[in-house]
Coordinates of C-alpha atoms in Angstrom, one line a residue:
Chain A
X1 CA -32.7 -0.3 20.0
X2 CA -32.8 2.4 18.1
X3 CA -29.7 4.6 16.8
X4 CA -29.2 8.2 16.1
X5 CA -26.7 10.2 14.2
X6 CA -26.2 11.4 17.1
X7 CA -24.5 7.8 18.2
X8 CA -22.2 7.8 15.2
X9 CA -20.9 11.4 16.2
X10 CA -20.1 10.9 19.7
X11 CA -18.9 7.4 19.3
X12 CA -16.4 9.2 16.2
X13 CA -15.4 11.8 18.8
X14 CA -14.4 9.1 21.5
X15 CA -12.6 6.7 19.3
X16 CA -10.7 9.2 17.8
X17 CA -7.7 9.2 19.9
X18 CA -6.9 5.6 19.5
X19 CA -7.9 5.2 15.5
X20 CA -5.8 6.6 12.2
X21 CA -7.7 8.3 10.2
X22 CA -7.1 6.4 7.2
X23 CA -6.8 7.5 3.3
X24 CA -9.4 7.4 0.7
X25 CA -7.0 6.4 -2.6
X26 CA -8.1 6.1 -5.9
X27 CA -6.6 4.1 -9.3
X28 CA -7.5 5.4 -12.8
X29 CA -6.4 1.6 -13.8
X30 CA -9.2 0.1 -11.4
X31 CA -11.3 3.0 -12.4
X32 CA -11.4 2.5 -16.3
X33 CA -11.5 -1.5 -15.4
X34 CA -14.4 -1.3 -13.8
X35 CA -16.3 2.1 -15.8
X36 CA -17.2 3.3 -11.8
X37 CA -15.7 5.9 -10.3
X38 CA -14.1 4.1 -7.0
X39 CA -13.2 5.8 -3.4
X40 CA -11.3 3.2 -1.2
X41 CA -11.4 4.0 2.4
X42 CA -8.0 2.5 3.3
X43 CA -8.6 0.6 6.7
X44 CA -5.8 -2.1 5.7
X45 CA -3.8 1.2 7.2
X46 CA -5.9 0.9 10.0
X47 CA -3.9 0.5 13.6
X48 CA -3.2 -3.4 14.2
X49 CA -4.5 -3.5 10.3
X50 CA -8.0 -4.1 10.3
X51 CA -11.3 -1.9 11.0
X52 CA -12.0 -4.0 13.7
X53 CA -9.9 -1.5 15.6
X54 CA -12.8 0.9 15.4
X55 CA -15.0 -1.5 17.0
X56 CA -13.0 -2.7 19.6
X57 CA -11.9 1.0 20.7
X58 CA -15.8 1.9 21.1
X59 CA -17.1 -1.0 23.2
X60 CA -13.7 -0.6 25.4
X61 CA -14.5 3.0 26.0
X62 CA -18.0 2.7 26.8
X63 CA -17.0 0.5 29.9
X64 CA -17.5 1.6 33.5
X65 CA -14.4 2.2 35.7
X66 CA -15.3 -0.9 37.5
X67 CA -15.4 -3.4 34.4
X68 CA -12.7 -1.7 33.2
X69 CA -10.7 -2.7 36.2
X70 CA -11.2 -6.7 35.5
X71 CA -10.6 -6.3 32.1
X72 CA -12.0 -7.5 28.9
X73 CA -12.4 -11.1 27.1
X74 CA -12.7 -12.1 23.5
X75 CA -12.5 -15.4 21.7
X76 CA -10.7 -15.0 18.0
X77 CA -8.2 -16.1 15.9
X78 CA -8.3 -13.6 13.4
X79 CA -8.0 -9.8 13.7
X80 CA -10.6 -8.9 16.2
X81 CA -8.4 -10.3 19.2
X82 CA -5.4 -8.0 17.5
X83 CA -7.9 -5.2 17.9
X84 CA -9.1 -5.5 21.3
X85 CA -5.2 -6.4 22.3
X86 CA -4.4 -3.4 21.2
X87 CA -7.8 -1.3 22.3
X88 CA -6.9 -2.7 25.8
X89 CA -2.6 -1.8 26.0
X90 CA -4.1 1.6 24.7
X91 CA -6.9 2.3 27.4
X92 CA -4.4 0.5 29.9
X93 CA -6.6 -2.5 31.0
X94 CA -5.7 -6.3 30.3
X95 CA -7.6 -8.0 27.4
X96 CA -7.9 -12.3 28.2
X97 CA -8.0 -13.3 24.5
X98 CA -9.3 -17.2 23.8
X99 CA -7.7 -18.5 21.0
X100 CA -8.1 -22.3 19.3
X101 CA -5.4 -24.2 19.9
X102 CA -4.3 -24.9 15.9
X103 CA -4.5 -21.1 15.5
X104 CA -1.4 -19.6 13.6
X105 CA 1.6 -18.9 15.4
X106 CA 2.1 -15.8 13.7
X107 CA -1.2 -14.8 14.9
X108 CA -0.9 -15.5 18.0
X109 CA 2.5 -14.3 18.4
X110 CA 0.5 -10.8 16.9
X111 CA -1.7 -10.9 19.9
X112 CA 0.8 -11.2 21.9
X113 CA 2.4 -8.5 20.5
X114 CA -0.1 -6.3 21.9
X115 CA -0.5 -8.2 25.5
X116 CA -3.2 -10.2 24.8
X117 CA -3.1 -12.7 27.4
X118 CA -3.8 -15.4 25.5
X119 CA -5.7 -18.9 26.5
X120 CA -5.5 -21.8 24.2
X121 CA -8.7 -24.3 24.1
X122 CA -10.0 -27.4 21.9
X123 CA -10.7 -25.6 18.3
X124 CA -14.5 -26.0 18.1
X125 CA -17.3 -23.2 18.7
X126 CA -18.7 -24.5 21.9
X127 CA -15.2 -24.9 23.7
X128 CA -13.9 -21.4 22.8
X129 CA -17.8 -19.9 23.6
X130 CA -17.3 -22.0 27.2
X131 CA -14.1 -21.1 27.8
X132 CA -14.5 -17.7 27.0
X133 CA -18.1 -17.8 30.2
X134 CA -15.5 -19.4 32.2
X135 CA -12.7 -17.1 32.0
X136 CA -15.3 -14.2 32.4
X137 CA -16.8 -15.5 35.1
X138 CA -13.3 -16.6 37.3
X139 CA -12.0 -12.7 36.5
X140 CA -15.0 -10.4 35.8
X141 CA -13.8 -9.4 32.4
X142 CA -16.4 -8.2 30.5
X143 CA -17.1 -10.5 27.0
X144 CA -16.9 -8.7 23.4
X145 CA -18.4 -9.6 20.3
X146 CA -16.6 -8.5 17.0
X147 CA -19.6 -8.3 15.0
X148 CA -22.8 -8.3 17.3
X149 CA -22.6 -5.8 20.1
X150 CA -24.1 -2.1 19.5
X151 CA -20.7 -0.2 20.6
X152 CA -18.8 -2.6 18.4
X153 CA -21.2 -1.7 14.5
X154 CA -21.7 1.8 15.9
X155 CA -17.7 1.8 15.4
X156 CA -17.6 0.4 12.2
X157 CA -19.8 2.4 11.2
X158 CA -17.2 5.3 11.3
X159 CA -14.7 4.5 8.6
X160 CA -18.2 4.9 6.1
X161 CA -18.4 8.3 8.6
X162 CA -15.4 9.3 7.4
X163 CA -15.2 8.7 3.9
X164 CA -18.9 10.1 3.5
X165 CA -17.2 13.7 5.5
X166 CA -14.2 12.9 2.6
X167 CA -16.6 12.6 -0.6
X168 CA -20.1 13.3 0.1
X169 CA -21.8 12.3 -2.5
X170 CA -21.4 8.8 -2.8
X171 CA -23.8 7.1 -4.6
X172 CA -23.0 3.9 -2.8
X173 CA -21.1 1.6 -0.4
X174 CA -19.5 -1.3 -0.6
X175 CA -18.1 -3.7 2.0
X176 CA -17.8 -7.5 2.8
X177 CA -20.3 -9.2 5.3
X178 CA -18.7 -11.5 7.5
X179 CA -20.1 -11.6 11.0
X180 CA -22.4 -7.9 9.9
X181 CA -20.8 -5.6 12.0
X182 CA -18.9 -3.6 9.8
X183 CA -21.9 -4.1 7.3
X184 CA -24.6 -2.8 9.3
X185 CA -22.6 0.0 10.8
X186 CA -21.7 1.0 7.4
X187 CA -25.0 0.8 6.3
X188 CA -26.2 3.4 9.6
X189 CA -23.4 5.7 8.5
X190 CA -24.7 6.0 4.5
X191 CA -28.1 6.3 5.9
X192 CA -27.6 9.8 8.2
X193 CA -24.8 10.8 6.5
X194 CA -24.9 10.3 2.8
X195 CA -27.1 12.2 -0.1
X196 CA -29.5 8.6 -1.1
X197 CA -26.3 6.7 -0.6
X198 CA -27.2 3.1 -0.4
X199 CA -24.9 0.0 0.8
X200 CA -24.4 -2.5 -1.0
X201 CA -22.2 -5.7 0.6
X202 CA -20.3 -8.3 -0.6
X203 CA -20.3 -11.4 0.5
X204 CA -18.6 -14.9 -0.9
X205 CA -20.7 -18.2 -2.7
X206 CA -19.4 -20.6 -0.3
X207 CA -20.8 -18.2 2.9
X208 CA -23.7 -17.1 1.9
X209 CA -25.6 -16.8 5.0
X210 CA -26.2 -13.0 4.7
X211 CA -27.9 -13.3 1.2
X212 CA -29.7 -16.1 2.7
X213 CA -30.9 -14.6 5.8
X214 CA -32.3 -11.6 3.8
X215 CA -34.3 -13.8 1.6
X216 CA -35.5 -15.6 4.5
X217 CA -36.2 -13.2 7.1
X218 CA -34.2 -14.8 9.4
X219 CA -30.4 -15.5 10.5
X220 CA -29.5 -18.4 8.3
X221 CA -26.2 -20.8 8.3
X222 CA -23.7 -22.1 6.7
X223 CA -23.4 -25.5 6.4
X224 CA -19.9 -25.2 5.4
X225 CA -17.7 -22.1 4.5
X226 CA -14.8 -23.0 1.8
X227 CA -13.5 -19.7 1.1
X228 CA -10.2 -17.6 0.7
X229 CA -12.0 -15.3 2.6
X230 CA -11.5 -16.2 5.7
X231 CA -12.5 -13.0 7.5
X232 CA -16.2 -13.9 6.7
X233 CA -16.8 -17.5 7.7
X234 CA -19.2 -16.1 10.3
X235 CA -22.6 -15.5 10.6
X236 CA -25.0 -12.1 11.3
X237 CA -26.6 -11.6 14.9
X238 CA -29.8 -10.7 16.5
X239 CA -28.3 -7.0 16.7
X240 CA -26.3 -6.4 13.3
X241 CA -29.4 -8.2 11.5
X242 CA -32.1 -6.1 11.8
X243 CA -29.9 -2.6 10.6
X244 CA -29.3 -5.3 7.4
X245 CA -32.8 -5.6 7.0
X246 CA -33.4 -2.1 7.3
X247 CA -30.3 -0.4 5.7
X248 CA -28.4 -2.5 3.3
X249 CA -29.9 -2.5 -0.5
X250 CA -28.4 -6.0 -1.6
X251 CA -26.0 -8.6 -1.1
X252 CA -24.0 -9.7 -4.0
X253 CA -22.0 -13.2 -4.1
X254 CA -18.8 -13.7 -5.5
X255 CA -16.8 -16.6 -6.5
X256 CA -13.7 -17.7 -5.1
X257 CA -11.3 -16.9 -8.6
X258 CA -13.3 -13.9 -8.8
X259 CA -12.1 -13.0 -5.0
X260 CA -8.3 -14.1 -5.8
X261 CA -8.5 -12.0 -9.1
X262 CA -9.8 -8.4 -7.5
X263 CA -7.1 -9.1 -4.5
X264 CA -4.5 -9.7 -6.9
X265 CA -5.8 -6.3 -8.9
X266 CA -5.9 -4.6 -6.4
X267 CA -2.0 -5.6 -5.5
X268 CA -1.0 -4.7 -8.7
X269 CA -2.3 -1.7 -9.7
X270 CA -2.7 0.0 -6.5
X271 CA 0.2 -1.5 -4.9
X272 CA -1.0 -1.8 -1.3
X273 CA -1.4 -5.3 0.7
X274 CA -5.2 -5.9 1.4
X275 CA -6.4 -10.0 2.5
X276 CA -8.7 -12.0 1.1
X277 CA -12.1 -11.1 2.4
X278 CA -11.1 -7.4 1.8
X279 CA -11.2 -8.4 -1.7
X280 CA -14.7 -9.0 -1.8
X281 CA -16.6 -5.8 -2.4
X282 CA -14.2 -5.1 -5.1
X283 CA -14.7 -8.4 -7.0
X284 CA -18.6 -8.1 -6.6
X285 CA -18.7 -4.8 -8.2
X286 CA -16.2 -6.4 -11.1
X287 CA -19.3 -8.9 -11.3
X288 CA -22.0 -6.4 -12.1
X289 CA -20.0 -3.7 -13.2
X290 CA -23.4 -2.8 -15.6
X291 CA -24.9 -2.1 -13.0
X292 CA -21.9 0.6 -11.2
X293 CA -21.1 2.1 -14.5
X294 CA -20.9 5.8 -14.1
X295 CA -21.7 5.6 -10.6
X296 CA -19.2 7.3 -7.3
X297 CA -18.5 4.2 -5.3
X298 CA -16.8 3.8 -2.0
X299 CA -15.7 0.5 -1.2
X300 CA -13.9 0.0 2.6
X301 CA -10.7 -2.2 2.3
X302 CA -10.9 -3.7 5.5
X303 CA -7.7 -5.3 6.3
X304 CA -4.4 -6.2 5.3
X305 CA -3.4 -9.0 7.4
X306 CA -2.3 -11.8 5.2
X307 CA 0.5 -14.8 5.6
X308 CA 3.1 -13.8 3.1
X309 CA 3.9 -17.3 3.1
X310 CA 0.4 -18.2 1.9
X311 CA -1.3 -16.5 -0.9
X312 CA -3.8 -17.7 -2.8
X313 CA -1.5 -16.8 -6.2
Chain B
X1 CA 26.8 21.7 -16.0
X2 CA 25.9 23.8 -13.0
X3 CA 22.4 23.0 -11.5
X4 CA 20.7 25.6 -9.8
X5 CA 17.9 25.4 -7.3
X6 CA 16.0 27.8 -10.5
X7 CA 16.5 24.2 -13.1
X8 CA 14.6 21.6 -10.4
X9 CA 11.8 24.4 -9.5
X10 CA 11.4 24.5 -13.2
X11 CA 11.4 21.2 -13.8
X12 CA 8.6 20.5 -11.3
X13 CA 6.5 23.0 -13.1
X14 CA 6.6 21.6 -16.3
X15 CA 6.1 18.0 -14.8
X16 CA 3.2 17.9 -12.6
X17 CA 0.5 18.1 -14.7
X18 CA 2.2 14.5 -15.7
X19 CA 2.6 12.9 -12.5
X20 CA 0.8 12.5 -9.1
X21 CA 2.1 14.1 -6.1
X22 CA 2.7 10.9 -3.9
X23 CA 1.7 10.5 -0.5
X24 CA 4.3 10.2 2.3
X25 CA 3.8 7.7 5.3
X26 CA 4.9 7.1 8.5
X27 CA 5.0 3.9 10.9
X28 CA 4.9 3.7 14.1
X29 CA 6.3 0.3 14.3
X30 CA 8.8 0.8 12.2
X31 CA 9.8 4.1 13.9
X32 CA 10.3 1.8 17.4
X33 CA 12.2 -0.9 15.3
X34 CA 14.5 1.5 14.2
X35 CA 14.9 4.3 17.0
X36 CA 14.3 7.2 14.3
X37 CA 11.8 9.4 12.3
X38 CA 11.1 7.8 8.8
X39 CA 9.1 9.4 6.4
X40 CA 8.4 7.2 3.6
X41 CA 8.1 9.0 -0.2
X42 CA 6.1 6.6 -1.7
X43 CA 6.6 6.2 -5.6
X44 CA 5.5 3.0 -5.4
X45 CA 2.3 5.2 -5.6
X46 CA 3.2 7.1 -8.5
X47 CA 1.9 6.9 -12.4
X48 CA 3.5 3.6 -13.3
X49 CA 4.6 2.8 -10.3
X50 CA 8.1 4.3 -10.1
X51 CA 9.6 7.3 -9.6
X52 CA 11.6 7.0 -13.2
X53 CA 8.2 8.3 -14.6
X54 CA 8.9 11.8 -13.2
X55 CA 12.5 11.6 -15.0
X56 CA 10.9 10.3 -18.2
X57 CA 8.4 13.1 -18.4
X58 CA 10.6 15.7 -18.0
X59 CA 13.1 14.5 -20.8
X60 CA 9.9 14.5 -23.5
X61 CA 8.7 17.3 -22.4
X62 CA 12.1 19.2 -23.2
X63 CA 12.2 18.0 -26.6
X64 CA 11.7 20.1 -29.3
X65 CA 8.6 20.2 -31.4
X66 CA 10.6 18.8 -34.6
X67 CA 12.6 16.3 -32.3
X68 CA 8.7 15.0 -30.8
X69 CA 7.7 14.4 -34.4
X70 CA 9.8 11.6 -34.2
X71 CA 9.7 10.3 -31.0
X72 CA 11.6 8.6 -28.3
X73 CA 13.5 5.4 -28.0
X74 CA 15.1 3.6 -25.4
X75 CA 16.2 0.5 -24.2
X76 CA 15.1 -1.4 -20.6
X77 CA 13.7 -4.1 -19.7
X78 CA 12.6 -2.7 -16.5
X79 CA 10.7 0.9 -14.9
X80 CA 12.5 3.5 -17.7
X81 CA 10.5 1.5 -20.0
X82 CA 7.2 1.4 -19.0
X83 CA 8.1 5.5 -17.8
X84 CA 9.3 6.5 -21.0
X85 CA 5.5 4.6 -23.5
X86 CA 3.5 6.2 -20.9
X87 CA 4.8 9.5 -20.9
X88 CA 5.5 9.4 -24.9
X89 CA 1.8 8.2 -24.7
X90 CA 0.2 11.3 -22.9
X91 CA 2.3 13.8 -24.7
X92 CA 1.4 11.9 -27.8
X93 CA 4.5 11.0 -29.9
X94 CA 6.4 7.4 -29.9
X95 CA 7.6 5.5 -27.9
X96 CA 10.8 3.0 -29.4
X97 CA 11.3 0.2 -26.5
X98 CA 14.4 -1.9 -26.9
X99 CA 13.8 -5.0 -24.7
X100 CA 16.1 -8.2 -24.1
X101 CA 14.0 -11.1 -25.9
X102 CA 14.5 -12.7 -22.3
X103 CA 12.3 -10.4 -20.7
X104 CA 9.5 -10.9 -19.0
X105 CA 6.1 -11.7 -20.9
X106 CA 4.7 -9.1 -17.9
X107 CA 6.8 -6.8 -18.8
X108 CA 6.7 -6.7 -22.4
X109 CA 2.9 -6.2 -22.0
X110 CA 2.8 -3.6 -19.8
X111 CA 5.1 -1.0 -22.1
X112 CA 2.4 -2.4 -24.7
X113 CA 0.0 -1.5 -22.5
X114 CA 1.3 1.7 -22.2
X115 CA 1.4 2.0 -26.1
X116 CA 5.5 1.5 -26.5
X117 CA 6.4 -0.1 -29.9
X118 CA 8.3 -2.9 -28.8
X119 CA 11.9 -4.2 -30.4
X120 CA 13.2 -6.8 -29.2
X121 CA 16.9 -8.2 -29.8
X122 CA 19.5 -10.3 -28.4
X123 CA 20.1 -9.7 -24.4
X124 CA 23.3 -8.0 -24.1
X125 CA 23.9 -4.4 -24.0
X126 CA 25.9 -3.7 -26.9
X127 CA 23.4 -5.1 -28.8
X128 CA 20.8 -3.3 -27.1
X129 CA 22.9 -0.3 -27.5
X130 CA 23.1 -0.8 -31.1
X131 CA 19.5 -1.5 -32.2
X132 CA 18.7 1.5 -30.7
X133 CA 21.1 3.4 -32.5
X134 CA 19.9 1.7 -35.3
X135 CA 16.0 2.4 -34.5
X136 CA 17.3 6.1 -33.9
X137 CA 19.1 6.7 -37.3
X138 CA 16.3 4.9 -39.0
X139 CA 13.2 6.9 -37.5
X140 CA 14.7 10.4 -36.2
X141 CA 14.1 9.1 -32.4
X142 CA 15.1 10.8 -29.7
X143 CA 17.1 8.9 -27.5
X144 CA 16.5 8.4 -23.5
X145 CA 18.6 7.5 -20.8
X146 CA 17.5 5.9 -17.7
X147 CA 19.7 7.4 -15.2
X148 CA 22.3 9.7 -17.2
X149 CA 20.6 12.5 -18.6
X150 CA 20.8 15.7 -17.4
X151 CA 17.1 16.1 -17.8
X152 CA 16.1 12.7 -16.3
X153 CA 18.1 13.7 -13.3
X154 CA 16.3 16.8 -12.6
X155 CA 13.1 15.0 -12.7
X156 CA 14.1 12.1 -10.3
X157 CA 15.4 15.3 -7.9
X158 CA 11.7 16.4 -7.6
X159 CA 10.5 13.6 -5.5
X160 CA 12.7 14.4 -2.7
X161 CA 11.3 18.0 -3.4
X162 CA 8.0 17.1 -2.9
X163 CA 8.9 15.3 0.5
X164 CA 11.3 18.5 1.6
X165 CA 8.0 20.6 1.1
X166 CA 6.1 18.5 3.2
X167 CA 8.7 18.3 6.0
X168 CA 11.3 20.7 5.8
X169 CA 13.2 19.4 8.7
X170 CA 14.8 16.3 7.5
X171 CA 18.2 15.0 8.5
X172 CA 18.7 12.5 5.8
X173 CA 17.4 11.6 3.2
X174 CA 17.8 8.3 1.8
X175 CA 17.9 6.4 -2.0
X176 CA 18.9 3.5 -3.5
X177 CA 21.8 3.5 -5.7
X178 CA 21.6 1.9 -9.4
X179 CA 21.9 4.0 -12.5
X180 CA 22.6 7.1 -10.2
X181 CA 19.9 9.1 -11.7
X182 CA 17.4 9.3 -8.4
X183 CA 20.2 9.6 -5.9
X184 CA 21.6 12.7 -7.5
X185 CA 18.6 13.9 -8.5
X186 CA 17.7 13.6 -4.5
X187 CA 21.4 14.9 -3.6
X188 CA 20.8 18.0 -5.6
X189 CA 17.2 18.7 -4.4
X190 CA 18.6 18.1 -0.7
X191 CA 21.4 20.5 -1.4
X192 CA 19.1 23.4 -2.4
X193 CA 15.9 23.2 -0.3
X194 CA 17.0 21.1 2.8
X195 CA 18.6 22.4 6.1
X196 CA 21.7 21.0 6.1
X197 CA 20.1 17.7 4.7
X198 CA 22.5 15.1 4.1
X199 CA 22.0 12.5 1.1
X200 CA 22.5 8.7 2.1
X201 CA 22.6 5.6 -0.7
X202 CA 21.9 2.5 -0.3
X203 CA 23.6 -0.2 -2.2
X204 CA 23.2 -3.7 -2.5
X205 CA 27.1 -5.8 -1.2
X206 CA 26.4 -7.8 -4.6
X207 CA 26.4 -4.8 -6.8
X208 CA 28.6 -2.0 -5.2
X209 CA 29.7 -0.2 -7.9
X210 CA 28.6 3.5 -6.8
X211 CA 30.4 2.7 -3.3
X212 CA 33.6 1.4 -5.1
X213 CA 33.1 4.4 -7.5
X214 CA 33.5 7.3 -4.2
X215 CA 36.4 5.0 -3.2
X216 CA 38.3 5.2 -6.4
X217 CA 37.1 8.8 -7.8
X218 CA 35.9 6.7 -11.3
X219 CA 33.2 5.0 -12.6
X220 CA 33.4 1.7 -11.5
X221 CA 31.9 -1.5 -12.8
X222 CA 30.4 -4.2 -11.4
X223 CA 31.3 -8.1 -12.8
X224 CA 28.4 -9.7 -11.8
X225 CA 25.2 -8.2 -9.9
X226 CA 24.0 -11.2 -8.2
X227 CA 21.3 -9.4 -6.0
X228 CA 18.0 -9.8 -5.8
X229 CA 17.1 -6.0 -6.1
X230 CA 17.5 -6.5 -9.8
X231 CA 16.6 -2.6 -10.3
X232 CA 20.2 -1.5 -9.1
X233 CA 22.6 -3.8 -11.4
X234 CA 23.6 -0.7 -13.7
X235 CA 26.2 1.6 -13.2
X236 CA 27.0 5.4 -12.8
X237 CA 27.2 7.9 -15.7
X238 CA 29.4 11.2 -16.4
X239 CA 26.4 13.1 -16.1
X240 CA 25.3 12.0 -12.6
X241 CA 28.8 11.2 -11.1
X242 CA 30.2 14.1 -10.8
X243 CA 26.8 15.6 -8.6
X244 CA 27.3 12.1 -6.5
X245 CA 30.7 12.5 -5.8
X246 CA 29.6 16.3 -4.8
X247 CA 26.5 16.2 -3.2
X248 CA 26.4 12.5 -1.8
X249 CA 27.6 11.9 1.5
X250 CA 28.1 8.6 1.9
X251 CA 26.9 5.1 1.0
X252 CA 25.6 1.8 3.1
X253 CA 26.3 -1.4 1.6
X254 CA 24.0 -4.5 2.2
X255 CA 23.8 -7.9 2.3
X256 CA 21.0 -9.6 -0.1
X257 CA 19.3 -11.5 3.1
X258 CA 19.0 -7.5 4.7
X259 CA 17.3 -6.8 1.8
X260 CA 14.7 -9.3 1.7
X261 CA 13.7 -8.8 5.2
X262 CA 13.7 -4.6 5.0
X263 CA 11.2 -5.8 2.3
X264 CA 9.0 -8.0 3.7
X265 CA 9.1 -5.7 7.2
X266 CA 7.5 -2.5 4.9
X267 CA 5.2 -5.0 3.5
X268 CA 4.1 -6.6 6.9
X269 CA 3.9 -3.4 8.7
X270 CA 2.7 -0.6 6.3
X271 CA 0.2 -2.5 4.2
X272 CA 2.3 -1.2 1.0
X273 CA 4.4 -3.1 -2.2
X274 CA 7.5 -2.3 -3.0
X275 CA 10.0 -4.1 -5.1
X276 CA 13.2 -5.5 -4.0
X277 CA 15.7 -2.6 -5.3
X278 CA 13.0 -0.3 -3.1
X279 CA 13.7 -2.1 0.1
X280 CA 17.5 -0.8 0.1
X281 CA 17.6 2.2 1.3
X282 CA 15.3 1.0 4.7
X283 CA 17.4 -1.8 4.9
X284 CA 20.5 0.3 5.0
X285 CA 19.3 2.4 7.7
X286 CA 18.3 -1.1 10.0
X287 CA 22.0 -1.9 9.5
X288 CA 23.7 1.1 10.8
X289 CA 20.4 2.2 13.4
X290 CA 23.1 3.1 15.5
X291 CA 24.0 6.4 13.5
X292 CA 20.3 7.8 12.7
X293 CA 18.7 7.1 16.2
X294 CA 16.9 10.1 16.9
X295 CA 17.1 12.1 13.7
X296 CA 14.4 12.3 11.2
X297 CA 14.6 10.8 8.0
X298 CA 13.2 10.4 4.7
X299 CA 13.1 7.4 2.0
X300 CA 12.2 7.5 -1.6
X301 CA 10.4 4.5 -2.0
X302 CA 11.4 4.5 -5.7
X303 CA 9.2 1.7 -6.6
X304 CA 6.4 -0.8 -6.6
X305 CA 6.8 -3.1 -9.1
X306 CA 7.1 -6.3 -8.5
X307 CA 6.1 -10.5 -10.1
X308 CA 3.9 -11.5 -7.3
X309 CA 4.3 -14.7 -8.9
X310 CA 8.0 -14.4 -7.6
X311 CA 8.6 -13.1 -4.4
X312 CA 11.6 -13.6 -2.9
X313 CA 9.9 -14.7 0.6

């Protein structure tokens, strides 16, 4: 598919009633520490606490009326489950959410709180996919993918669009890379709305499939994914990978202790709550700060849904 | 002293270069939960992480040039120490900070980071006061009080002024009550700039000296102060008590578990970091929510300096 500037503009107009225009925060302390001028786009303040609301709202809005009557289905134990549930509720349709039986109670409660209809299944990816397919066949619900679907990718790109509206002369925008939807959407937004604005992704060494995929030219998987950044354990897909190949300038990998230290710095200095995955691009900036010195850097703070009873520090 | 609207306006103009105009945040979830429409004035995002910056900056600005040459001195182990250190640094003068020897290393480091010159002393209030007096005599440094000083009270009131500029039709503004500087300044601001806007304080049952002082008509002390709200263990003073008597409409006391629950709610739902003392007015609102139903309530979120290694949940 060829993406255009108009695709992003249309998407943004459509989803505006369903999302917050999140604030952009700065921190003198973190600027001094990094040597760059950083603009944090606070998607941790987004509805349901993460950027995923943008893509979910857009994907549901673009369903036909007949499709909407049958609802939507997805499998997720994380932010996308909440995003689909809340978006569906706001648009008055049903959301079936397939969750692994060992998902934390707090996440099940959050999905139920947004009106999602949960089906529990064995915690392995094949069963989750099969359960999703079965529900879709039985109910006619449209399947939604958290990162590898055109409407989702465009939706996620609107965070960077807003950031560039507020700060048009950014040199770089950085995001974490999990399934690839956010970084792909961001790269499109930087391409169409930035002034030579680069897109750089941050990824844990422990789940560096995207880094390796760019090197090899094909989608790589992770043997293991032992990272505190639990939102980044997934791999790229056929819709977002070509965009990443074309428009993402670089992927910087970071260690686990760097992720935790970056998360703690943002908590302590900015007094805002971000989840571990969200700290990865800032960790990447600190790791290679010579590269960013004196530049204007946008960072998409992807989300703030963290279990306060289980912090990494 | 008689305070005027102009005192507050002049103070605000003076301190503007030294403070952030902090944002006002809202939360649909917390509005639904409480039944009120709440506007949170985020002084946790203030420089050094608390409203204390306002009063400290103002008190130092109003010193004569000769006084400024000799610097300032205060005793504090908390936010006021950091506020005085940073304000003094920004205005190019010396800040002597008397801290109890058992103060947490992280607080000593923060004061030093802002350029404060620390003198450690035995951890009891008489020795702290005597050490402060001695430094003042030896150096000529002007003594600053965290809450019971006219310039400090006016400075603290500017947070509510800004809140009322943004939202002129608030029915109530709520703050925590510790030493009384914030609630007194807020009450003056509500009196001069609100439209019949009440001021209501929140206070822990475990340190309810202000509640009892209003009842008895004289300044009461706390026998013990076993509260998680460590910023609220202090008592009122002769400068702020008359203002509180005249302009504070009510003080609502809250239990320790209510403070912790309110703190956690704000962390989880708003994704912002506040310290325990800061959660007290929201806890008070929830405790008596029938009283506030349908009203527009401003809450001054006083600060966000919390030890992440020692959370109450």
